[in-house]
Every structure is written in C-alpha cells, then in structure tokens.
C-alpha cells in the first residue's frame, strides 16, 4: 500500500502488509491518527525517509495483529431478500441495478457494453432499452440483496440516469441495504443516498445506509462522468480470482488485468493507449480492499511521447462516522479487535 506526498489522512489507517511512502509534489504524506501495519518495517522512497514524527503525527505500531478479511459475503447470501436470486449465468450477459428512493430497478444486457461509450448502442434483454430502468423491486426487509453475476450499479441524485441523459432526474437511494455480487461490481455513475448533502457528505442523523461488496473487484467504469460521488461502504474481497471476469474485454488489443485479489480501481486502468483521465472521485463511507487498486496512473514509452493519463486526477475519501455504530446491514465483520477506516483522505 503506497502513499504519496502531500496526501493527508485524518483517521486510523491499517494495512495487513507493508506500508510504502514516496516523496512527491514537494512533500511526504502525513497521518494525523494512529497507523498500524502487520509488517515489521516501512518502505520510503527515497530512503531513509524523513523523521518518523514528521509523518506519523498520531503515532504508529509495527508488527500489529493481522485483521481477518473474509472472501465471500456470506451474510448477504444467507439473508438475500429477492428470490429467485438475481443474475444471469451466461458469460455474455451482465446485471444492472438502479436505485431510486426505495425502489430497485433490475435489467440485463450484453457484457460488451463495458467498452462502448454510447448506451443507446447497447443490446438489452427482454425488450428493454436504454431509457427504461427495468423490473421494479422494493428494498428487501432483510436489508440484503445478493446478485450472482457481474453487477453494474447507479444511484444518482438530482441527475438523470447515465443511459438516458435527457430523461427524468433521479433521487438517490433511500433505505438500508447491502448489495453483494459474486462478480465484479461496475460503478457507472454516482451511487449516493437520498439524504446526501450537496457537498456529497451524509448528515449524521440520516438513516440511509448503503453497502456494496464484490467477491471479485469494484471498478469505476472508464466512460463514467468526469466526477463520481459515492456514499457507501465499499468492499472488494476477492481472493485467487479466476480469469473468468465478464469485465475482461479487449481494449486496443489488450486484455484488462485487474489482479487475482480484490481491488477498488477503474476498469482498464492498466491498458496502455487508453486516454480517459477524469477529474475527481469522492467517497463518503469506507473502503476495504484485499490489494491496493490503481485510481490514477500515467505512462509514456519514451520521453518524446506524451504521457497517457488514466483514472481520477483527484481523490477525496471521507469516513462516514455513522458506520462505527451502525454499519449497513449484513456488511463485513472481522474477527480481530478494533476497527480500521479512512477518514478525510484527499489526494490531488
């Protein structure tokens, strides 16, 4: 897990692996709260790094106890409130969910839509099209929804659906729900709760709670809007993921490689020749990932060729303190003492 200057993290940070720190943009990263790592050492670039007290303002501990992370969403599977279980077994079909107030809209379409920017060209099943959101379900009383498939999801507030930019404005999600998927979760545009403030935060008194768990990866769609807001608890817990993801499609002659362990990233970010830099990813909630996922990167094969920028230029992550006492229903639990979370993380 690598942090660059001048990243500032105001909240507890834990890694089950070694933490790496790199000098950048004129400074080192700073951690205002306690930092823990299971490793017995830190890594600095350049070495030996600055005095520890200038980075770990809230203190640190090495050799910390390992925090267990499950690789399946067992509680969501067990308490799934929509039957038969949503999903399509075909390798060429994906499931899409749209959340609007207390309604869950479900429809299915061909998997090749990942690489096609214009939704009006997508192929839908069952007579659906790009401006009908699909079959309607209420939020399950169990607070759990399992999708046995790759899942695309959107829940914009005060904006139309990305598939119908000229359509009705949607309202965000209202209720308490954790959605888990056996495949990748693709975030196509904003996923926010109805009570979210204009700045993307959620009032402390709000009862809206949303969790997303992928048993593989959570990926932001490469053709998403320039800014994406998320108010949810996110977890990508895949482990030893087989090379069968429906999201692994050809990009400029390359196959997108997202790794064998769960990450939160942008789809296609490892594919050279892709120019899709976005402005900002704002997350108000929490993040759990088995391995660090790339959110922004650049590459040039030689000094005379311009850099290729991919992903979000700026990232702003804030911890939702409501989750300390009231996490989304059936969200992940660990068997280790204590809690680990990001609070107020900005990188730009």
XYZ file of N, CA and C in Angstrom, residues 73-82 140-146 330:
54
model
N -19.357 -12.882 0.775
C -20.360 -12.094 1.511
C -21.421 -13.050 2.054
N -21.032 -13.863 3.024
C -21.899 -14.951 3.482
C -23.215 -14.457 4.063
N -23.179 -13.383 4.849
C -24.414 -12.918 5.482
C -25.397 -12.384 4.440
N -24.893 -11.685 3.419
C -25.781 -11.188 2.367
C -26.358 -12.363 1.581
N -25.538 -13.358 1.289
C -26.051 -14.556 0.596
C -27.169 -15.203 1.422
N -26.945 -15.339 2.723
C -27.888 -16.045 3.581
C -29.211 -15.302 3.712
N -29.143 -13.970 3.823
C -30.349 -13.175 4.068
C -30.852 -12.455 2.818
N -30.401 -12.869 1.650
C -30.862 -12.267 0.401
C -32.389 -12.183 0.369
N -32.894 -10.990 0.053
C -34.330 -10.771 0.163
C -35.094 -10.789 -1.147
N -34.441 -11.096 -2.268
C -35.144 -11.184 -3.554
C -34.888 -12.566 -4.138
N -35.550 -5.037 0.133
C -35.901 -6.181 0.984
C -35.901 -5.811 2.468
N -36.856 -6.345 3.199
C -36.926 -6.069 4.630
C -35.717 -6.626 5.363
N -35.046 -7.629 4.788
C -33.848 -8.206 5.403
C -32.644 -7.284 5.289
N -32.716 -6.297 4.388
C -31.590 -5.399 4.183
C -30.452 -6.008 3.403
N -30.708 -7.115 2.705
C -29.651 -7.814 1.975
C -30.134 -8.171 0.579
N -29.249 -7.985 -0.402
C -29.540 -8.344 -1.793
C -28.288 -8.950 -2.397
N -28.401 -10.198 -2.848
C -27.261 -10.872 -3.469
C -27.521 -11.049 -4.960
N -25.712 -6.376 7.343
C -25.022 -7.555 6.808
C -23.698 -7.205 6.128
